[in-house]
mmCIF file of C-alpha atoms and ligand atoms in Angstrom:
data_model
loop_
_atom_site.group_PDB
_atom_site.id
_atom_site.type_symbol
_atom_site.label_atom_id
_atom_site.label_comp_id
_atom_site.label_asym_id
_atom_site.label_seq_id
_atom_site.Cartn_x
_atom_site.Cartn_y
_atom_site.Cartn_z
ATOM 1 C CA MET A 1 0.059 0.115 -0.093
ATOM 2 C CA LYS A 2 1.592 3.319 -0.733
ATOM 3 C CA VAL A 3 1.856 5.640 2.085
ATOM 4 C CA ASP A 4 0.631 9.087 0.726
ATOM 5 C CA TYR A 5 -1.328 10.687 3.708
ATOM 6 C CA LEU A 6 0.207 12.459 6.757
ATOM 7 C CA ARG A 7 -2.119 13.528 9.737
ATOM 8 C CA LEU A 8 -0.502 16.320 11.457
ATOM 9 C CA SER A 9 -1.741 16.749 15.353
ATOM 10 C CA ILE A 10 -0.973 20.328 15.827
ATOM 11 C CA THR A 11 -2.023 20.394 19.543
ATOM 12 C CA ASP A 12 -3.177 18.247 22.251
ATOM 13 C CA ARG A 13 -5.631 20.819 24.044
ATOM 14 C CA CYS A 14 -9.103 20.596 23.520
ATOM 15 C CA ASN A 15 -12.322 22.937 23.815
ATOM 16 C CA LEU A 16 -14.354 19.765 24.443
ATOM 17 C CA ARG A 17 -14.079 16.960 26.900
ATOM 18 C CA CYS A 18 -15.701 13.967 25.099
ATOM 19 C CA THR A 19 -16.136 11.218 27.753
ATOM 20 C CA TYR A 20 -14.599 8.578 25.437
ATOM 21 C CA CYS A 21 -11.638 10.718 24.483
ATOM 22 C CA MET A 22 -10.578 12.893 27.271
ATOM 23 C CA PRO A 23 -10.381 12.753 31.186
ATOM 24 C CA PRO A 24 -12.546 15.657 32.782
ATOM 25 C CA GLU A 25 -9.466 17.778 33.520
ATOM 26 C CA GLY A 26 -8.245 17.406 30.012
ATOM 27 C CA VAL A 27 -4.678 15.619 29.215
ATOM 28 C CA PRO A 28 -1.624 17.380 31.101
ATOM 29 C CA PRO A 29 -0.817 20.407 29.301
ATOM 30 C CA ARG A 30 2.490 20.358 27.206
ATOM 31 C CA SER A 31 4.716 23.677 27.312
ATOM 32 C CA HIS A 32 5.086 25.539 23.935
ATOM 33 C CA GLY A 33 8.487 24.634 23.782
ATOM 34 C CA GLU A 34 7.478 20.784 23.483
ATOM 35 C CA ILE A 35 5.001 21.423 20.367
ATOM 36 C CA LEU A 36 6.493 21.722 16.930
ATOM 37 C CA SER A 37 5.929 25.290 15.361
ATOM 38 C CA PHE A 38 3.891 25.703 12.328
ATOM 39 C CA GLU A 39 7.450 26.008 10.482
ATOM 40 C CA GLU A 40 8.588 22.471 12.151
ATOM 41 C CA LEU A 41 5.149 20.912 10.962
ATOM 42 C CA ALA A 42 5.940 22.467 7.606
ATOM 43 C CA VAL A 43 9.372 21.181 7.424
ATOM 44 C CA VAL A 44 8.044 17.654 8.202
ATOM 45 C CA ALA A 45 5.286 17.759 5.643
ATOM 46 C CA ARG A 46 7.795 19.072 3.033
ATOM 47 C CA VAL A 47 10.104 16.158 3.485
ATOM 48 C CA ALA A 48 7.381 13.573 3.849
ATOM 49 C CA VAL A 49 6.224 14.566 0.293
ATOM 50 C CA GLY A 50 9.874 13.455 -0.940
ATOM 51 C CA CYS A 51 8.607 10.216 0.665
ATOM 52 C CA GLY A 52 5.372 9.924 -1.410
ATOM 53 C CA VAL A 53 2.885 11.781 0.840
ATOM 54 C CA SER A 54 0.484 14.053 -1.305
ATOM 55 C CA LYS A 55 -2.469 14.329 1.367
ATOM 56 C CA VAL A 56 -2.219 16.046 4.462
ATOM 57 C CA ARG A 57 -4.989 16.255 7.219
ATOM 58 C CA ILE A 58 -4.835 18.712 10.305
ATOM 59 C CA THR A 59 -5.884 17.403 13.508
ATOM 60 C CA GLY A 60 -5.622 17.569 17.385
ATOM 61 C CA GLY A 61 -6.700 18.114 20.122
ATOM 62 C CA GLU A 62 -8.853 20.724 18.617
ATOM 63 C CA PRO A 63 -6.709 21.845 15.766
ATOM 64 C CA LEU A 64 -8.612 25.288 15.995
ATOM 65 C CA VAL A 65 -7.781 26.163 19.372
ATOM 66 C CA ARG A 66 -4.256 26.549 18.254
ATOM 67 C CA HIS A 67 -3.674 30.101 17.220
ATOM 68 C CA GLY A 68 -3.111 30.619 13.632
ATOM 69 C CA CYS A 69 -4.091 27.216 12.235
ATOM 70 C CA ALA A 70 -5.315 29.073 8.936
ATOM 71 C CA GLU A 71 -1.434 30.048 8.479
ATOM 72 C CA LEU A 72 -0.119 26.662 8.710
ATOM 73 C CA VAL A 73 -2.882 25.609 5.819
ATOM 74 C CA GLY A 74 -1.301 28.623 3.768
ATOM 75 C CA MET A 75 2.182 27.292 4.582
ATOM 76 C CA LEU A 76 1.052 23.557 3.531
ATOM 77 C CA ALA A 77 -1.010 24.870 0.455
ATOM 78 C CA ARG A 78 2.319 26.781 -0.940
ATOM 79 C CA THR A 79 4.124 23.126 -0.363
ATOM 80 C CA SER A 80 4.545 21.641 -3.857
ATOM 81 C CA GLY A 81 3.351 18.288 -3.880
ATOM 82 C CA ILE A 82 0.879 18.670 -1.358
ATOM 83 C CA HIS A 83 -2.416 18.061 -3.453
ATOM 84 C CA ASP A 84 -4.991 17.757 -0.568
ATOM 85 C CA ILE A 85 -5.229 19.713 2.666
ATOM 86 C CA SER A 86 -8.154 18.730 5.032
ATOM 87 C CA LEU A 87 -8.958 19.343 8.719
ATOM 88 C CA THR A 88 -10.774 17.110 11.356
ATOM 89 C CA THR A 89 -12.496 19.637 13.805
ATOM 90 C CA ASN A 90 -15.374 19.613 16.507
ATOM 91 C CA GLY A 91 -16.586 23.002 14.637
ATOM 92 C CA ILE A 92 -16.955 24.731 17.522
ATOM 93 C CA LEU A 93 -14.551 27.386 16.428
ATOM 94 C CA LEU A 94 -15.130 26.914 12.586
ATOM 95 C CA PRO A 95 -17.452 30.061 12.361
ATOM 96 C CA GLN A 96 -14.665 32.260 13.063
ATOM 97 C CA TYR A 97 -12.242 30.685 10.976
ATOM 98 C CA ALA A 98 -13.993 28.946 7.908
ATOM 99 C CA SER A 99 -13.343 31.553 5.336
ATOM 100 C CA GLN A 100 -9.961 32.257 6.269
ATOM 101 C CA LEU A 101 -9.173 28.721 6.416
ATOM 102 C CA ARG A 102 -10.738 28.076 2.812
ATOM 103 C CA ARG A 103 -8.858 31.340 1.420
ATOM 104 C CA GLU A 104 -5.629 29.562 2.500
ATOM 105 C CA GLY A 105 -6.023 26.583 0.727
ATOM 106 C CA LEU A 106 -7.881 24.151 3.009
ATOM 107 C CA GLY A 107 -10.009 21.738 0.664
ATOM 108 C CA ARG A 108 -12.408 19.911 3.038
ATOM 109 C CA VAL A 109 -13.123 19.482 6.629
ATOM 110 C CA ASN A 110 -14.641 16.558 8.976
ATOM 111 C CA VAL A 111 -16.901 17.645 11.669
ATOM 112 C CA SER A 112 -17.027 15.540 14.651
ATOM 113 C CA LEU A 113 -20.584 15.327 15.912
ATOM 114 C CA ASP A 114 -21.512 12.598 17.987
ATOM 115 C CA SER A 115 -25.081 13.462 18.914
ATOM 116 C CA LEU A 116 -27.626 15.750 17.098
ATOM 117 C CA ASP A 117 -29.539 15.905 20.620
ATOM 118 C CA PRO A 118 -28.729 18.936 22.565
ATOM 119 C CA GLU A 119 -28.660 17.222 26.134
ATOM 120 C CA ARG A 120 -26.828 14.125 24.922
ATOM 121 C CA PHE A 121 -24.353 16.185 23.125
ATOM 122 C CA ALA A 122 -23.685 18.365 26.008
ATOM 123 C CA ARG A 123 -23.564 14.940 27.974
ATOM 124 C CA LEU A 124 -21.047 13.204 26.147
ATOM 125 C CA THR A 125 -18.754 16.330 25.498
ATOM 126 C CA ARG A 126 -18.994 17.588 29.329
ATOM 127 C CA GLY A 127 -20.669 20.630 28.685
ATOM 128 C CA GLY A 128 -20.574 21.313 24.731
ATOM 129 C CA ARG A 129 -23.210 23.142 23.043
ATOM 130 C CA LEU A 130 -24.957 21.442 20.272
ATOM 131 C CA ASP A 131 -25.688 24.644 18.601
ATOM 132 C CA ALA A 132 -22.319 25.869 18.414
ATOM 133 C CA ALA A 133 -21.156 22.719 16.745
ATOM 134 C CA LEU A 134 -24.047 23.000 14.398
ATOM 135 C CA ALA A 135 -23.171 26.534 13.311
ATOM 136 C CA GLY A 136 -19.551 25.302 12.683
ATOM 137 C CA LEU A 137 -20.994 22.752 10.497
ATOM 138 C CA ALA A 138 -22.994 25.482 8.542
ATOM 139 C CA SER A 139 -20.164 27.464 8.242
ATOM 140 C CA ALA A 140 -18.220 24.829 6.632
ATOM 141 C CA PHE A 141 -21.160 24.880 3.875
ATOM 142 C CA ASP A 142 -21.083 28.569 3.520
ATOM 143 C CA ALA A 143 -17.341 28.594 3.074
ATOM 144 C CA GLY A 144 -17.676 25.902 0.364
ATOM 145 C CA PHE A 145 -15.796 22.983 1.613
ATOM 146 C CA SER A 146 -16.159 19.952 -0.183
ATOM 147 C CA PRO A 147 -16.901 17.160 0.695
ATOM 148 C CA ILE A 148 -18.019 17.529 4.200
ATOM 149 C CA LYS A 149 -18.152 14.878 6.471
ATOM 150 C CA VAL A 150 -19.453 14.157 9.889
ATOM 151 C CA ASN A 151 -17.950 12.056 12.133
ATOM 152 C CA ALA A 152 -20.314 10.356 14.869
ATOM 153 C CA VAL A 153 -18.123 7.805 17.141
ATOM 154 C CA LEU A 154 -20.675 4.857 18.002
ATOM 155 C CA VAL A 155 -20.949 4.900 21.980
ATOM 156 C CA GLU A 156 -24.042 4.148 23.886
ATOM 157 C CA GLY A 157 -27.462 5.928 22.976
ATOM 158 C CA ILE A 158 -26.541 6.444 19.277
ATOM 159 C CA GLU A 159 -29.140 3.725 18.428
ATOM 160 C CA ASP A 160 -31.864 6.339 19.346
ATOM 161 C CA GLU A 161 -30.423 9.162 17.060
ATOM 162 C CA LEU A 162 -30.235 6.842 13.838
ATOM 163 C CA ASP A 163 -33.169 8.459 12.105
ATOM 164 C CA ALA A 164 -31.778 12.071 12.887
ATOM 165 C CA PHE A 165 -28.392 11.362 11.291
ATOM 166 C CA VAL A 166 -30.097 9.840 8.222
ATOM 167 C CA ASP A 167 -32.451 12.872 7.835
ATOM 168 C CA LEU A 168 -29.091 15.047 7.807
ATOM 169 C CA THR A 169 -27.923 13.052 5.027
ATOM 170 C CA ARG A 170 -31.281 13.671 3.043
ATOM 171 C CA GLU A 171 -31.209 17.569 3.751
ATOM 172 C CA ARG A 172 -27.629 18.303 3.221
ATOM 173 C CA GLU A 173 -24.588 16.924 1.212
ATOM 174 C CA VAL A 174 -22.971 15.689 4.153
ATOM 175 C CA HIS A 175 -21.459 12.441 4.647
ATOM 176 C CA VAL A 176 -21.967 11.045 7.940
ATOM 177 C CA ARG A 177 -19.565 8.483 9.340
ATOM 178 C CA PHE A 178 -20.521 6.232 11.970
ATOM 179 C CA ILE A 179 -17.059 5.348 13.726
ATOM 180 C CA GLU A 180 -16.655 2.278 15.906
ATOM 181 C CA PHE A 181 -15.099 3.180 19.293
ATOM 182 C CA MET A 182 -11.566 2.171 19.762
ATOM 183 C CA PRO A 183 -10.166 1.256 22.993
ATOM 184 C CA LEU A 184 -6.795 2.588 22.577
ATOM 185 C CA ASP A 185 -6.185 4.293 25.438
ATOM 186 C CA ARG A 186 -5.118 2.094 28.831
ATOM 187 C CA ARG A 187 -4.471 4.947 30.983
ATOM 188 C CA LEU A 188 -7.770 6.712 30.831
ATOM 189 C CA GLY A 189 -9.431 3.330 32.005
ATOM 190 C CA GLY A 190 -12.981 3.538 33.099
ATOM 191 C CA ALA A 191 -13.539 6.791 32.191
ATOM 192 C CA CYS A 192 -12.879 6.865 28.611
ATOM 193 C CA GLY A 193 -11.588 3.169 27.901
ATOM 194 C CA VAL A 194 -13.365 0.196 27.022
ATOM 195 C CA ALA A 195 -14.225 -0.507 30.667
ATOM 196 C CA GLY A 196 -17.842 -0.021 31.614
ATOM 197 C CA ARG A 197 -18.775 0.983 28.106
ATOM 198 C CA ARG A 198 -21.147 -0.666 25.751
ATOM 199 C CA LEU A 199 -19.373 -0.841 22.364
ATOM 200 C CA VAL A 200 -21.836 -0.420 19.544
ATOM 201 C CA PRO A 201 -20.597 -2.601 16.470
ATOM 202 C CA ALA A 202 -20.896 -0.695 13.089
ATOM 203 C CA PRO A 203 -22.507 -3.922 11.642
ATOM 204 C CA GLU A 204 -25.363 -3.844 14.086
ATOM 205 C CA VAL A 205 -25.917 -0.127 13.384
ATOM 206 C CA LEU A 206 -25.976 -1.011 9.550
ATOM 207 C CA LEU A 207 -28.360 -3.962 10.227
ATOM 208 C CA ARG A 208 -30.728 -1.556 12.207
ATOM 209 C CA LEU A 209 -30.534 1.065 9.359
ATOM 210 C CA LYS A 210 -31.219 -1.570 6.652
ATOM 211 C CA GLU A 211 -34.270 -2.869 8.775
ATOM 212 C CA ARG A 212 -35.714 0.904 8.306
ATOM 213 C CA TYR A 213 -34.622 2.362 5.284
ATOM 214 C CA ARG A 214 -33.927 1.266 1.761
ATOM 215 C CA LEU A 215 -30.226 1.541 1.555
ATOM 216 C CA VAL A 216 -27.842 1.582 -1.703
ATOM 217 C CA SER A 217 -24.337 1.002 -1.705
ATOM 218 C CA ASP A 218 -22.255 3.964 -2.572
ATOM 219 C CA GLN A 219 -18.754 4.647 -3.520
ATOM 220 C CA GLY A 220 -18.396 7.446 -1.124
ATOM 221 C CA PRO A 221 -16.964 11.195 -0.794
ATOM 222 C CA TYR A 222 -13.514 11.880 -2.252
ATOM 223 C CA GLY A 223 -11.003 10.755 0.538
ATOM 224 C CA HIS A 224 -13.252 8.130 1.693
ATOM 225 C CA GLY A 225 -10.416 6.183 3.509
ATOM 226 C CA PRO A 226 -11.348 3.094 5.107
ATOM 227 C CA ALA A 227 -15.192 3.818 5.373
ATOM 228 C CA ARG A 228 -17.592 1.908 3.255
ATOM 229 C CA TYR A 229 -20.868 3.789 2.385
ATOM 230 C CA TRP A 230 -24.403 3.629 1.901
ATOM 231 C CA ARG A 231 -26.949 6.033 0.676
ATOM 232 C CA LEU A 232 -30.678 6.603 0.692
ATOM 233 C CA PRO A 233 -32.101 6.926 -2.937
ATOM 234 C CA GLY A 234 -32.561 10.562 -3.532
ATOM 235 C CA ALA A 235 -30.561 11.528 -0.551
ATOM 236 C CA ARG A 236 -28.070 14.416 -1.013
ATOM 237 C CA GLY A 237 -25.308 12.824 1.624
ATOM 238 C CA SER A 238 -24.556 9.374 2.600
ATOM 239 C CA LEU A 239 -23.794 7.400 5.372
ATOM 240 C CA GLY A 240 -20.575 5.828 6.030
ATOM 241 C CA PHE A 241 -18.958 3.100 8.459
ATOM 242 C CA VAL A 242 -15.570 3.071 9.863
ATOM 243 C CA ALA A 243 -15.468 -0.341 11.604
ATOM 244 C CA GLY A 244 -11.867 -0.359 12.998
ATOM 245 C CA VAL A 245 -12.565 -2.706 15.404
ATOM 246 C CA SER A 246 -15.131 -5.243 14.126
ATOM 247 C CA ASP A 247 -13.574 -5.246 10.646
ATOM 248 C CA HIS A 248 -10.252 -3.881 10.832
ATOM 249 C CA PHE A 249 -8.460 -2.375 7.556
ATOM 250 C CA CYS A 250 -4.817 -2.195 8.338
ATOM 251 C CA GLY A 251 -3.859 -3.913 5.332
ATOM 252 C CA SER A 252 -5.177 -0.948 3.351
ATOM 253 C CA CYS A 253 -3.508 1.683 5.574
ATOM 254 C CA ASN A 254 -1.925 4.558 3.568
ATOM 255 C CA ARG A 255 -1.167 6.781 6.867
ATOM 256 C CA LEU A 256 1.633 8.183 8.874
ATOM 257 C CA ARG A 257 0.826 10.346 12.111
ATOM 258 C CA LEU A 258 2.984 12.872 13.667
ATOM 259 C CA THR A 259 1.904 13.844 17.124
ATOM 260 C CA ALA A 260 2.060 17.696 18.323
ATOM 261 C CA ASP A 261 5.142 16.614 20.099
ATOM 262 C CA GLY A 262 7.015 15.442 17.222
ATOM 263 C CA ARG A 263 6.588 11.926 17.196
ATOM 264 C CA LEU A 264 5.682 10.062 14.031
ATOM 265 C CA ARG A 265 3.766 7.027 14.025
ATOM 266 C CA THR A 266 2.851 4.636 11.463
ATOM 267 C CA CYS A 267 0.333 2.709 13.382
ATOM 268 C CA LEU A 268 -2.967 3.927 15.490
ATOM 269 C CA PHE A 269 -2.732 0.574 17.053
ATOM 270 C CA SER A 270 0.776 0.392 17.917
ATOM 271 C CA GLY A 271 2.812 2.172 20.573
ATOM 272 C CA GLU A 272 5.873 2.482 18.344
ATOM 273 C CA GLU A 273 6.833 6.011 17.621
ATOM 274 C CA VAL A 274 10.097 8.047 16.321
ATOM 275 C CA ASP A 275 11.103 11.373 17.603
ATOM 276 C CA VAL A 276 11.595 13.578 14.522
ATOM 277 C CA ARG A 277 12.868 16.752 16.318
ATOM 278 C CA PRO A 278 16.497 16.000 16.192
ATOM 279 C CA PHE A 279 16.437 15.821 12.530
ATOM 280 C CA LEU A 280 14.230 19.178 11.818
ATOM 281 C CA ASN A 281 17.409 20.729 10.860
ATOM 282 C CA ARG A 282 18.726 17.680 8.780
ATOM 283 C CA PRO A 283 16.462 17.261 5.890
ATOM 284 C CA ALA A 284 18.376 14.315 4.459
ATOM 285 C CA ASP A 285 18.344 12.648 7.733
ATOM 286 C CA LEU A 286 14.852 13.550 8.400
ATOM 287 C CA ARG A 287 13.731 12.129 5.095
ATOM 288 C CA ARG A 288 15.952 8.853 5.990
ATOM 289 C CA VAL A 289 13.930 8.645 9.177
ATOM 290 C CA ILE A 290 10.775 9.035 7.338
ATOM 291 C CA GLU A 291 11.712 6.304 4.689
ATOM 292 C CA ALA A 292 12.845 4.039 7.440
ATOM 293 C CA ALA A 293 9.307 4.368 9.344
ATOM 294 C CA VAL A 294 7.483 3.938 5.989
ATOM 295 C CA ALA A 295 9.472 0.833 5.181
ATOM 296 C CA GLY A 296 9.137 -0.674 8.286
ATOM 297 C CA LYS A 297 5.144 0.298 8.644
ATOM 298 C CA ARG A 298 3.188 -2.898 9.621
ATOM 299 C CA TYR A 299 -0.330 -3.900 8.460
ATOM 300 C CA ASP A 300 -1.208 -6.115 11.030
ATOM 301 C CA ARG A 301 -0.963 -4.283 14.340
ATOM 302 C CA HIS A 302 -4.727 -4.184 15.172
ATOM 303 C CA ARG A 303 -4.482 -6.552 17.924
ATOM 304 C CA GLU A 304 -1.970 -4.589 19.829
ATOM 305 C CA ALA A 305 -4.494 -1.670 20.324
ATOM 306 C CA LEU A 306 -4.476 -2.286 24.077
ATOM 307 C CA ALA A 307 -0.519 -1.834 24.183
ATOM 308 C CA ASN A 308 -0.847 1.555 22.756
ATOM 309 C CA LEU A 309 0.056 4.290 25.463
ATOM 310 C CA ARG A 310 -1.683 7.560 23.895
ATOM 311 C CA ALA A 311 -4.851 8.786 23.766
ATOM 312 C CA MET A 312 -6.774 9.548 20.565
ATOM 313 C CA SER A 313 -6.540 13.295 21.653
ATOM 314 C CA GLU A 314 -2.935 13.089 21.488
ATOM 315 C CA ILE A 315 -2.553 11.253 18.412
ATOM 316 C CA GLY A 316 -5.056 13.261 16.445
ATOM 317 C CA GLY A 317 -7.785 10.220 15.388
HETATM 318 N N1 SAM B 1 -11.050 17.793 17.955
HETATM 319 C C1 SAM B 1 -10.947 17.211 16.464
HETATM 320 C C2 SAM B 1 -12.360 16.812 16.621
HETATM 321 O O1 SAM B 1 -13.239 16.812 17.604
HETATM 322 O O2 SAM B 1 -12.642 16.346 15.426
HETATM 323 C C3 SAM B 1 -9.983 16.494 16.401
HETATM 324 C C4 SAM B 1 -9.156 15.390 17.006
HETATM 325 S S1 SAM B 1 -10.362 14.026 17.518
HETATM 326 C C5 SAM B 1 -9.493 13.217 18.454
HETATM 327 C C6 SAM B 1 -10.593 13.130 16.068
HETATM 328 C C7 SAM B 1 -11.696 12.246 15.911
HETATM 329 O O3 SAM B 1 -11.292 11.088 16.787
HETATM 330 C C8 SAM B 1 -12.697 12.443 16.550
HETATM 331 O O4 SAM B 1 -13.888 12.358 15.465
HETATM 332 C C9 SAM B 1 -13.204 11.960 17.644
HETATM 333 O O5 SAM B 1 -14.502 11.765 17.969
HETATM 334 C C10 SAM B 1 -12.471 10.643 17.122
HETATM 335 N N2 SAM B 1 -12.226 9.592 18.558
HETATM 336 C C11 SAM B 1 -11.649 10.195 19.502
HETATM 337 N N3 SAM B 1 -11.407 9.115 20.245
HETATM 338 C C12 SAM B 1 -11.855 7.936 19.773
HETATM 339 C C13 SAM B 1 -11.963 6.518 19.959
HETATM 340 N N4 SAM B 1 -11.203 6.094 21.156
HETATM 341 N N5 SAM B 1 -12.235 5.874 19.195
HETATM 342 C C14 SAM B 1 -12.910 6.115 17.701
HETATM 343 N N6 SAM B 1 -12.824 7.672 17.542
HETATM 344 C C15 SAM B 1 -12.480 8.356 18.398
#
């Protein structure tokens, strides 16, 4: 599999505290010195292009809490060889930044929206406001991003919201992706981890939807990644499933991930990472480090999920 996709986590701070992702107090804050500067992130992206990368996604933590995120987009957009720049966000700050991000060259956005019910949204995010997230989604449309995807993690209670998500795909050209909860972080234990949480398998949700709706298989929007898509005939958007646990897709993984503190990871499910910071001023060496990581990338690490020592909020999803 060609590794052509780099996910840059630009901060591990977040303005929400999703129960399955972060402890209530957030993750221990890193000092500015520990976090790569935009120039350093752009260096890694530029060198990664020489190793085959052509698509970059900005993520976090919540990327838009980092001041100047749009500047980074501009730097990436001016990097020859990067053809696709995308962002994963919870949408809360998107109304403020959407047009600037678009102008700087951001092509598409994924908005994480686990619930369309204000109370459940507030519970899941520990105090987040659904109307703010929906305003973010609306601003993505206004700014002209395409495609626009909504990420909804399959945690208990989602079963009661399926109709609302289906309706969203009827009304707007939005691609809802139901994502299986991945029990990645041991440290978060009962609070965010697998303990005490009923996992909702994607096949179960698909079955429920198929009992209620006529769904036709769909090729999915650009950048469909590991999701499998379906569509209601006549609907403007689609419904996708990212079944990272029940139907893992390691064999088709094309991704590299860089954490905000400069660790390169080739697999979400493995704790292995390499610190790129010593090589930031030595592009030839950095290239060798990235090439070695790509060459050593394994495609069978799914079963090691529980050995992973970093939360999704640190790796960037
Ligand atoms: N703050 C941004 C956001 O909310 O989209 C970007 C970072 S967030 C870590 C990226 C995505 O990972 C979100 O869609 C989130 O729901 C998802 N996520 C976090 N923890 C997860 C887990 N354990 N299993 C599956 N998805 C998870």
